[in-house]
Coordinates of N, CA, C and O in Angstrom, one line a residue:
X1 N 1.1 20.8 14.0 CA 1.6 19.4 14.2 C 0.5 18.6 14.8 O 0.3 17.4 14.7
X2 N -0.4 19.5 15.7 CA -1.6 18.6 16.0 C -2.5 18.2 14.9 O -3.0 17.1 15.0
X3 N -2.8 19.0 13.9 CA -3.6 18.2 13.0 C -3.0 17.4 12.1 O -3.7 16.6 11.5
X4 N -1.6 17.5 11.7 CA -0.9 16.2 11.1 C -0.8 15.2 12.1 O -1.0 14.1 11.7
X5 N -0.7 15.3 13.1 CA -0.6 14.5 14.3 C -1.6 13.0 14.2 O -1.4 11.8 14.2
X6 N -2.8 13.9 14.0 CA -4.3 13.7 14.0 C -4.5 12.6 12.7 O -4.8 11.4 12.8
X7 N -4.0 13.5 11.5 CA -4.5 12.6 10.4 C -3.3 11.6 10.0 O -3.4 10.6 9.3
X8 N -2.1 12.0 10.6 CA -1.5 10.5 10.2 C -1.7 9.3 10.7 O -1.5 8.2 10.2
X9 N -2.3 9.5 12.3 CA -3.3 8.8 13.1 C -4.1 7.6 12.8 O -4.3 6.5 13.2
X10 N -4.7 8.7 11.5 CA -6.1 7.7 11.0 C -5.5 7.0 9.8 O -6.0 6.2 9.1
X11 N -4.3 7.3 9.8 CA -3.5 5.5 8.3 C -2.8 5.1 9.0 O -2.1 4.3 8.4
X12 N -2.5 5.2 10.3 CA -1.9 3.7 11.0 C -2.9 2.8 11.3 O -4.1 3.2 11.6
X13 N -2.4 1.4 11.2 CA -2.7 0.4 11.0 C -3.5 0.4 12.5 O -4.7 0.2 12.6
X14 N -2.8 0.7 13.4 CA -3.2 0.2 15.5 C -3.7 1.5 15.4 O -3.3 2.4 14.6
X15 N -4.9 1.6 16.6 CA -5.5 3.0 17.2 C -3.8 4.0 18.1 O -2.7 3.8 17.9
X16 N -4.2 4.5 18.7 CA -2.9 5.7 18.8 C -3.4 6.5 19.5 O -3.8 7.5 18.9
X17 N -3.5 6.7 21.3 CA -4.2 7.3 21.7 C -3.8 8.9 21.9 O -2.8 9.2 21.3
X18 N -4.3 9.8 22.6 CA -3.9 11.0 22.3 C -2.9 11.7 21.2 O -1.9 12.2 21.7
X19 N -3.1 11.7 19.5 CA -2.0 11.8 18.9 C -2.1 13.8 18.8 O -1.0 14.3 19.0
X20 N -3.3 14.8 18.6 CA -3.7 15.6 18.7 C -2.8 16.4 19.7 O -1.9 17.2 19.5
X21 N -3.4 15.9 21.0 CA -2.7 16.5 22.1 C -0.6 16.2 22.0 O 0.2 17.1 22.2
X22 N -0.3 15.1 21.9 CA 1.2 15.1 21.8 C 1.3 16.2 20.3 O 1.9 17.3 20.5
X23 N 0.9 16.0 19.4 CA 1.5 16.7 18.4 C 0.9 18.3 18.5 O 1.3 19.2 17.7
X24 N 0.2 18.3 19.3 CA -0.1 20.3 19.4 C 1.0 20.5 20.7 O 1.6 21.6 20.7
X25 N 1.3 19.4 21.7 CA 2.1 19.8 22.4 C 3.8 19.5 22.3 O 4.7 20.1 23.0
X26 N 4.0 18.7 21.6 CA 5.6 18.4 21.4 C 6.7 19.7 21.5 O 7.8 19.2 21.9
X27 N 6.6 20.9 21.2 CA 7.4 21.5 21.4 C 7.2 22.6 22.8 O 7.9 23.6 23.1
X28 N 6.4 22.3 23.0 CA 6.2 23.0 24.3 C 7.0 23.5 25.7 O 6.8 24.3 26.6
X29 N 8.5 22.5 25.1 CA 9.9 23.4 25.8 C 10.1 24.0 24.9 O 11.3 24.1 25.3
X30 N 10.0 24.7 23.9 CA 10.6 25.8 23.3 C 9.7 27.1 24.2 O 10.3 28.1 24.4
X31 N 8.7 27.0 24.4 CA 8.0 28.2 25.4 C 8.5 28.0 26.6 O 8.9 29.0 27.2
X32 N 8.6 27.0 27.1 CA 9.8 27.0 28.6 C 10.8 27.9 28.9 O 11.0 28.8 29.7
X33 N 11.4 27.3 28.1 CA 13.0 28.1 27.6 C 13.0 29.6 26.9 O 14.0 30.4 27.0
X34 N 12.0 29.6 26.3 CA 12.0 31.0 25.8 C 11.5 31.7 27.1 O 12.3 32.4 27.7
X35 N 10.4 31.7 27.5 CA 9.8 32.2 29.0 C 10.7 32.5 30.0 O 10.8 33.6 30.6
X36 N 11.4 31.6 30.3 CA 12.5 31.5 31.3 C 13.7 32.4 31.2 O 14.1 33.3 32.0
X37 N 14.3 31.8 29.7 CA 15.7 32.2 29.9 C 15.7 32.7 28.1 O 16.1 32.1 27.2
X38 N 14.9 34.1 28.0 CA 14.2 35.0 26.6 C 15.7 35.0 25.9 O 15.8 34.6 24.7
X39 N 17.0 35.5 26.7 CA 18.0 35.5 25.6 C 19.0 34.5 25.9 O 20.2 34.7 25.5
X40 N 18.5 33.4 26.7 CA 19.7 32.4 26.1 C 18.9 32.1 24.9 O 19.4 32.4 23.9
X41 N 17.7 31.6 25.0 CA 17.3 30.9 24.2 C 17.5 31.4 22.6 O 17.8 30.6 21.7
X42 N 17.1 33.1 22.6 CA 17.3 33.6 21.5 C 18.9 33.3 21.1 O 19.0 33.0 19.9
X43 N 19.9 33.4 21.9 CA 21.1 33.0 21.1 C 21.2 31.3 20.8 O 22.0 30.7 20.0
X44 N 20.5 30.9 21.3 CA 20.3 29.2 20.9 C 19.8 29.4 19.1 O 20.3 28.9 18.1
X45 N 19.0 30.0 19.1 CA 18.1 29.8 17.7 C 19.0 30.5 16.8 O 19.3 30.1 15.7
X46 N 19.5 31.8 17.4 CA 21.0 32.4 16.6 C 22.2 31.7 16.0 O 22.7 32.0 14.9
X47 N 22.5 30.7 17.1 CA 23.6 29.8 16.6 C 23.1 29.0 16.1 O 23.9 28.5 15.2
X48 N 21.9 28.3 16.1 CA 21.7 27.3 15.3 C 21.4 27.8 13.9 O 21.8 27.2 12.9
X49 N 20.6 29.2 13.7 CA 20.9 29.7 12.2 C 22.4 29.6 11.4 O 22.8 29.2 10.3
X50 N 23.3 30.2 12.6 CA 24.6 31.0 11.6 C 25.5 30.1 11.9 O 26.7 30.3 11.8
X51 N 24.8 28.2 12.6 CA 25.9 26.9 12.3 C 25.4 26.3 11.4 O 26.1 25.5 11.0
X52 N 24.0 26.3 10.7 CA 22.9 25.3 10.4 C 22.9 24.1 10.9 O 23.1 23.0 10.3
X53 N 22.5 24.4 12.1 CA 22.6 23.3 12.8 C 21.4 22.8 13.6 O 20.5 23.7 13.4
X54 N 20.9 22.0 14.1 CA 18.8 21.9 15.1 C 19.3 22.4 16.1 O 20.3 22.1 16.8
X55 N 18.3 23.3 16.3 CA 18.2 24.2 18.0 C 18.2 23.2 18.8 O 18.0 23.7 19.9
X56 N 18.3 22.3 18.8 CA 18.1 21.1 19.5 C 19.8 20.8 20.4 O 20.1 20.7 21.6
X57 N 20.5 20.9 19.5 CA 21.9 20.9 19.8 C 22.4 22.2 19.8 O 23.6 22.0 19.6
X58 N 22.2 23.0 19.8 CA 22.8 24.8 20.9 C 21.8 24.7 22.0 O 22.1 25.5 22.8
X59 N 20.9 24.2 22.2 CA 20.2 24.4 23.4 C 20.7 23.5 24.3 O 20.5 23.8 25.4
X60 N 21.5 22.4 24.2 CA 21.7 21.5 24.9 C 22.9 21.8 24.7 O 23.5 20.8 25.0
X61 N 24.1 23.0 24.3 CA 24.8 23.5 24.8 C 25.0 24.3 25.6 O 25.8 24.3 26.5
X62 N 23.9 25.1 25.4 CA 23.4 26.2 26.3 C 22.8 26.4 27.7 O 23.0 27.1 28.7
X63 N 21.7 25.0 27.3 CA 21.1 24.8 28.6 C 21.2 23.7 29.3 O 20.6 23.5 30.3
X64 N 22.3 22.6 28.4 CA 22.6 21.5 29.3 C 21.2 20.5 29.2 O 21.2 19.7 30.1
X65 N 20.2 20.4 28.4 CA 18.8 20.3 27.8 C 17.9 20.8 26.8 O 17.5 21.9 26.6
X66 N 17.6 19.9 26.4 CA 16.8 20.3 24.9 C 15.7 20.9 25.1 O 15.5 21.1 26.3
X67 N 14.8 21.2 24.2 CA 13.3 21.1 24.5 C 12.4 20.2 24.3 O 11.2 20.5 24.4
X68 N 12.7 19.3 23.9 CA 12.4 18.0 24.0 C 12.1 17.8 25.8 O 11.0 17.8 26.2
X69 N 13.3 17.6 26.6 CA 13.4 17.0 27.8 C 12.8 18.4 28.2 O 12.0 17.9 29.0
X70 N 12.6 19.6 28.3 CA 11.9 20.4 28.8 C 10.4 20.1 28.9 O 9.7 19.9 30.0
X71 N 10.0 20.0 27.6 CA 8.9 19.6 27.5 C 8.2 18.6 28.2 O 7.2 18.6 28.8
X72 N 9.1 17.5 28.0 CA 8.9 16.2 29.3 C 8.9 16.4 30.2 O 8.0 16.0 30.9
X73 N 9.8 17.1 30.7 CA 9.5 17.5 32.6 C 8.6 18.3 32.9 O 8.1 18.1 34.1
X74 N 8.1 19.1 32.3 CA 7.1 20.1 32.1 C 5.6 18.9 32.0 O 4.8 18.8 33.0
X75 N 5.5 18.4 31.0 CA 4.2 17.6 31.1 C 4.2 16.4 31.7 O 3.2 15.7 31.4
X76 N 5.1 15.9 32.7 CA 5.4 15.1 33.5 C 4.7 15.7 35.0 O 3.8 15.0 35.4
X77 N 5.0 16.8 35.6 CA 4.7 18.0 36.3 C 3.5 17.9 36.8 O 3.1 17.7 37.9
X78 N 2.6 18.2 34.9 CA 1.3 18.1 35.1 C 0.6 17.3 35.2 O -0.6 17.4 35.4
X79 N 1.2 16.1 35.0 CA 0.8 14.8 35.4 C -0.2 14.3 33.7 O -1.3 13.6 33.6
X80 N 0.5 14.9 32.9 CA 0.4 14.0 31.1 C 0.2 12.6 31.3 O 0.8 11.9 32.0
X81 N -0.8 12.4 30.5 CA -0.5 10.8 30.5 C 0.9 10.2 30.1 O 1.4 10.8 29.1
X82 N 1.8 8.8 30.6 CA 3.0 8.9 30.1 C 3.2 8.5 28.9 O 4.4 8.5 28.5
X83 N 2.1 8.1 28.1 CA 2.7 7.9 26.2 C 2.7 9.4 25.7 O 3.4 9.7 24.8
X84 N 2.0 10.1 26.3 CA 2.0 11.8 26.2 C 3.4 12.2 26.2 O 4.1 12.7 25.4
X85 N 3.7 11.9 27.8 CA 5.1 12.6 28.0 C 6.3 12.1 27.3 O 7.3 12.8 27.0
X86 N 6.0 11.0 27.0 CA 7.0 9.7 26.1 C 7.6 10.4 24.5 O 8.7 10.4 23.8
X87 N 5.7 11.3 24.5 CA 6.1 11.3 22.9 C 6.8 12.8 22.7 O 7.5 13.1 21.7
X88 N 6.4 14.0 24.2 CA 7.1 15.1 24.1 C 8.8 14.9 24.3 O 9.7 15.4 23.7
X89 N 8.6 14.2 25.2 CA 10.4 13.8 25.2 C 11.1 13.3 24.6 O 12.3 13.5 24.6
X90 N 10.4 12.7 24.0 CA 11.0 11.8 22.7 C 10.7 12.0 21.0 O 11.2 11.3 20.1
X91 N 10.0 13.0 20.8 CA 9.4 13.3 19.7 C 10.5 13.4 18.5 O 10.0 13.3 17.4
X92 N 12.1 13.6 18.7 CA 13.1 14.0 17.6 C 14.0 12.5 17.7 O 14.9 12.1 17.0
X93 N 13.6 11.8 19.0 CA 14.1 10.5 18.9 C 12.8 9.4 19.4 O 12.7 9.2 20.6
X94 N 12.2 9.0 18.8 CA 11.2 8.0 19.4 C 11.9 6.6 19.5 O 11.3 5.8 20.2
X95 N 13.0 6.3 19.1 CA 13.4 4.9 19.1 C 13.9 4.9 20.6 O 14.4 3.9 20.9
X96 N 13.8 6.0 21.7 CA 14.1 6.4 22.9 C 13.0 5.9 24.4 O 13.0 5.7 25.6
X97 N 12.5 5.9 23.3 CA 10.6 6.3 24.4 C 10.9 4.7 25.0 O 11.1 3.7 24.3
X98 N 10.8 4.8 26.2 CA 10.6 3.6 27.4 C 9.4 2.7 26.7 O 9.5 1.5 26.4
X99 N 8.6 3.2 26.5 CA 7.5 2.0 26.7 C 6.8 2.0 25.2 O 7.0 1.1 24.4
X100 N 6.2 3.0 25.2 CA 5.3 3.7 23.5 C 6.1 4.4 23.1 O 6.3 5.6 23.5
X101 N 6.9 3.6 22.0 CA 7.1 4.1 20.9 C 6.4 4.6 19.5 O 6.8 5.2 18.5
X102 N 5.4 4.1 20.0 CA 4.2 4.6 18.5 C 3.8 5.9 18.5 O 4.0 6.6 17.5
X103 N 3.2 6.4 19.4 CA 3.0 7.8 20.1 C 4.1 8.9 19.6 O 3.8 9.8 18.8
X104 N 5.6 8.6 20.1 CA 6.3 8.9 20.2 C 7.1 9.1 18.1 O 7.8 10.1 17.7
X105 N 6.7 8.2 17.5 CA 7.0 7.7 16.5 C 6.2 8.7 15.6 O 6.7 9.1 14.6
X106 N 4.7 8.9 16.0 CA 3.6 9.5 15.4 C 3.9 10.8 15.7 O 3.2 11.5 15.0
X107 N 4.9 11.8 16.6 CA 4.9 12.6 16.7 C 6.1 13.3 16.3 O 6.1 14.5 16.3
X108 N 7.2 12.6 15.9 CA 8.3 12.6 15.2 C 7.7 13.3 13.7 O 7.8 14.4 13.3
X109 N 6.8 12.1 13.2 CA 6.5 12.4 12.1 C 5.3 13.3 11.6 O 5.2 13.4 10.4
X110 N 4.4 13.8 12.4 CA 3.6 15.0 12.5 C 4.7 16.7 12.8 O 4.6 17.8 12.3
X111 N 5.3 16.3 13.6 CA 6.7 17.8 13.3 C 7.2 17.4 12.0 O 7.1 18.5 11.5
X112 N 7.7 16.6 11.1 CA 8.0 16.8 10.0 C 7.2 17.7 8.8 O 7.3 18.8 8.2
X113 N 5.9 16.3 8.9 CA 4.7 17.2 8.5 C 4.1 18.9 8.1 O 3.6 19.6 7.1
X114 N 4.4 19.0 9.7 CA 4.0 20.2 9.6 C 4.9 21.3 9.2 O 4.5 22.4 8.8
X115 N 6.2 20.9 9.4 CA 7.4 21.7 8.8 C 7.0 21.4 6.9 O 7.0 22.4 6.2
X116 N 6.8 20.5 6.4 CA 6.3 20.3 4.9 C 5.6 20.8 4.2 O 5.8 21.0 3.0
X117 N 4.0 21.4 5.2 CA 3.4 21.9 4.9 C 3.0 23.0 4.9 O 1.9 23.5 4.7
X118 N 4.3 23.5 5.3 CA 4.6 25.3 5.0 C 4.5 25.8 6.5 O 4.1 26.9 6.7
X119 N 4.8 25.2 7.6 CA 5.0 26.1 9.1 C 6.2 25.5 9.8 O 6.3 24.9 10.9
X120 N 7.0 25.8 9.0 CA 8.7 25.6 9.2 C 9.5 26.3 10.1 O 10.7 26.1 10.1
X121 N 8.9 27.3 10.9 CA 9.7 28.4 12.0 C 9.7 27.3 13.5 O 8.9 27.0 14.3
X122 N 11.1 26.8 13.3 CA 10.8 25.8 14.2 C 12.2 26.7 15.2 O 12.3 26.4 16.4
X123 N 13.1 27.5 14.8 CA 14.2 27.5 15.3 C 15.0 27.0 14.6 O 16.1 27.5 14.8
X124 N 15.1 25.8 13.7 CA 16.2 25.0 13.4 C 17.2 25.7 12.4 O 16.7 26.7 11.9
X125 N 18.4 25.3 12.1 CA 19.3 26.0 11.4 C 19.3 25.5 10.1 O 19.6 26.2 9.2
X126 N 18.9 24.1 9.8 CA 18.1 23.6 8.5 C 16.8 22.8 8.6 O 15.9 22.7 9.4
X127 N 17.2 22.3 7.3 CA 15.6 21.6 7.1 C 15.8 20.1 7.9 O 16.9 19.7 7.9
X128 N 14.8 19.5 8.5 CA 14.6 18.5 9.3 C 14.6 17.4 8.1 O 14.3 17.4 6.9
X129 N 15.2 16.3 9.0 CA 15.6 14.9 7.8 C 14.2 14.1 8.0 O 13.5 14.2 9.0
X130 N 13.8 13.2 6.6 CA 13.0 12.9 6.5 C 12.4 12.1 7.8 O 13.1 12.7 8.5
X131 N 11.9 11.4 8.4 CA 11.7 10.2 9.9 C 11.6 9.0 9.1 O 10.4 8.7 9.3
X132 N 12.2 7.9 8.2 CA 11.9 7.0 7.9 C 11.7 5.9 9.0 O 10.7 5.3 9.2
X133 N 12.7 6.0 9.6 CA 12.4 4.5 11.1 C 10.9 5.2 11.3 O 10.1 4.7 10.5
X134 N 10.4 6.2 12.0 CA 9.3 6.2 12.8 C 8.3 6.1 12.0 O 7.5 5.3 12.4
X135 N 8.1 6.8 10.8 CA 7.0 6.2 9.7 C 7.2 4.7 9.6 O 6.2 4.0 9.8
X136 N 8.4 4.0 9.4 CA 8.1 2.6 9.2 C 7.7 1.8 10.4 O 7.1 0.7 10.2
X137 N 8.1 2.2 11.7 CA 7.4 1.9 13.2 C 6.1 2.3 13.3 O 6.1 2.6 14.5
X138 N 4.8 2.6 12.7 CA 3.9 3.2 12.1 C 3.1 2.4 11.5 O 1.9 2.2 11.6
X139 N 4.4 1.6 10.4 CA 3.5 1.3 9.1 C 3.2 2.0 8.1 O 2.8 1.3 7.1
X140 N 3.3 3.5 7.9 CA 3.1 4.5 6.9 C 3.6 4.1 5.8 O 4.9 3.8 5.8
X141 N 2.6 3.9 4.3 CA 3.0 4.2 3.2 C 3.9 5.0 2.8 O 3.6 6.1 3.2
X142 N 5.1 5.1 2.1 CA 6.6 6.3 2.0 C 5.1 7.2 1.5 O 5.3 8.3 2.1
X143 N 4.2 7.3 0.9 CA 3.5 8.7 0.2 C 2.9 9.1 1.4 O 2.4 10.2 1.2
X144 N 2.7 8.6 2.7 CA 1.6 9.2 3.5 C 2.1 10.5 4.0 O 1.4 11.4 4.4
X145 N 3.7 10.8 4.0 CA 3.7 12.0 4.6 C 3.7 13.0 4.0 O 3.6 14.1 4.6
X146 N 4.0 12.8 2.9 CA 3.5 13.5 1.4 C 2.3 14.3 1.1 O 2.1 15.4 0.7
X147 N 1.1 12.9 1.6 CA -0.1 13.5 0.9 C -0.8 14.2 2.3 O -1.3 15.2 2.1
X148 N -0.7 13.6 3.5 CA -0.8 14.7 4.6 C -0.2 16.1 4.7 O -0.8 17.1 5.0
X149 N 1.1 16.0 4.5 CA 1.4 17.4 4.6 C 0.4 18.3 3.8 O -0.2 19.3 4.2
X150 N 0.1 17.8 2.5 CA -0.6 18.7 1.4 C -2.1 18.8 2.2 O -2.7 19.8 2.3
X151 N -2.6 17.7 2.8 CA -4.2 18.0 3.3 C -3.8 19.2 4.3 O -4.3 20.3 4.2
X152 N -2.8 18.7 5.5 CA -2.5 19.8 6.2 C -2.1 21.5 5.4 O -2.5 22.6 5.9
X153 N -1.5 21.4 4.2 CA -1.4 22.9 3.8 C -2.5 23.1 3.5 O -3.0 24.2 3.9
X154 N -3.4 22.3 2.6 CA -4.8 22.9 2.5 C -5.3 24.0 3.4 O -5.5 25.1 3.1
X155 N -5.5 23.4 4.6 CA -5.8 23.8 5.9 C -4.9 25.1 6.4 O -5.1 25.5 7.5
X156 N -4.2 25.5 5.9 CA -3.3 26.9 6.3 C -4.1 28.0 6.6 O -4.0 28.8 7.5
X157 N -4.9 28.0 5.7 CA -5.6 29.7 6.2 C -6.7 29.5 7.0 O -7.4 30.4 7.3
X158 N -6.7 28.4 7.3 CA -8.1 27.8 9.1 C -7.1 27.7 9.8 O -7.4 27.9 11.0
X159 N -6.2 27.5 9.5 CA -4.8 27.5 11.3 C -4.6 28.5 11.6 O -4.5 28.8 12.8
X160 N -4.5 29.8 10.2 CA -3.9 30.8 10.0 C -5.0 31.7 11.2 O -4.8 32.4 12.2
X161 N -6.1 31.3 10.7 CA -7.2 32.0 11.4 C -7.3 32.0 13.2 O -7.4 32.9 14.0
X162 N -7.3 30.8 13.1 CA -7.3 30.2 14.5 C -6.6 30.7 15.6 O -6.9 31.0 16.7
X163 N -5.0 30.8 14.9 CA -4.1 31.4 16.1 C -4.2 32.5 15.8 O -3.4 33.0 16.6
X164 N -4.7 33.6 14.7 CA -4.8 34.4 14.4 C -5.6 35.2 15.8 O -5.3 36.2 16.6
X165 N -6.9 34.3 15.6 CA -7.8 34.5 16.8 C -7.1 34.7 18.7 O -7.1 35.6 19.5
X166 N -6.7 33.5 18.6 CA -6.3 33.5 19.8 C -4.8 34.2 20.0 O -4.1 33.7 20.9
X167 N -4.3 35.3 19.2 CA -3.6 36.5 19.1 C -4.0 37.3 19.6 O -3.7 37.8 20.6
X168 N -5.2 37.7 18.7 CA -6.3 38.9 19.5 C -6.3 39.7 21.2 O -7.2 40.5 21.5

């Protein structure tokens, strides 16, 4: 999601600062919660399989919070810049984000992305709906998320490598 992040970046219209860092970090409550609380969380991703439903809503059954707002309090914490935190908190709803919504908007649609382009283990119980508001809060051509995902799958077996590496 950081390098979709990155290159849908470069076809908006306005600069877009840190889009990299929000979109490598956007889901970064799902490590929270998994860390924390290993089998609520596993029955979160359970129920959201056998409801088909987004982990998003069994977690915030579960844990009374998503990972969305995990992730926000988390990089809030660290003292994120706040279009940073704006866009982790807000990344599945950007029409949300207090102040930067573009950020927020750009990182909605870099998780789409990267689910498109073949790295879909998100937890969710289906497939993720297209983001038209936040592509159109953007400016994005309807094909940009299209032809990004494809540069992004290009790129699969250098990601593949990468965390491959930092597996090791």
């Amino acid at each position: 999601a950081g390098i979709a992040a990155d290159r849908c970046a470069k076809r908006v219209p306005s600069p877009i600062e840190s889009p990299f860092a929000a979109g490598l970090l956007h889901d970064i409550g799902k490590v929270v919660l998994d860390s924390l609380y290993p089998e609520v969380f596993q029955e979160a991703v359970k129920k959201a399989h056998e409801e088909g439903r987004f982990l998003r809503e069994t977690e915030r059954e579960l844990f009374h919070l998503d990972h969305a707002e995990a992730g926000g309090l988390l990089a809030e914490h660290w003292n994120f810049p706040p279009s940073v935190v704006e866009a982790i908190r807000n990344h599945h709803t950007p029409e949300r984000a207090p102040s930067d919504d573009m950020l927020a908007s750009l990182t909605d649609v870099a998780d789409f992305v990267a689910y498109g382009a073949g790295f879909p283990e998100s937890g969710n119980g289906r497939d993720p709906a297209r983001p038209e508001a936040a592509a159109a809060t953007l400016g994005l051509p309807a094909n940009a998320l299209d032809e990004v995902a494809g540069e992004v799958a290009e790129e699969a077996d250098r990601i593949d490598a990468i965390l491959g590496t930092l597996g090791e």
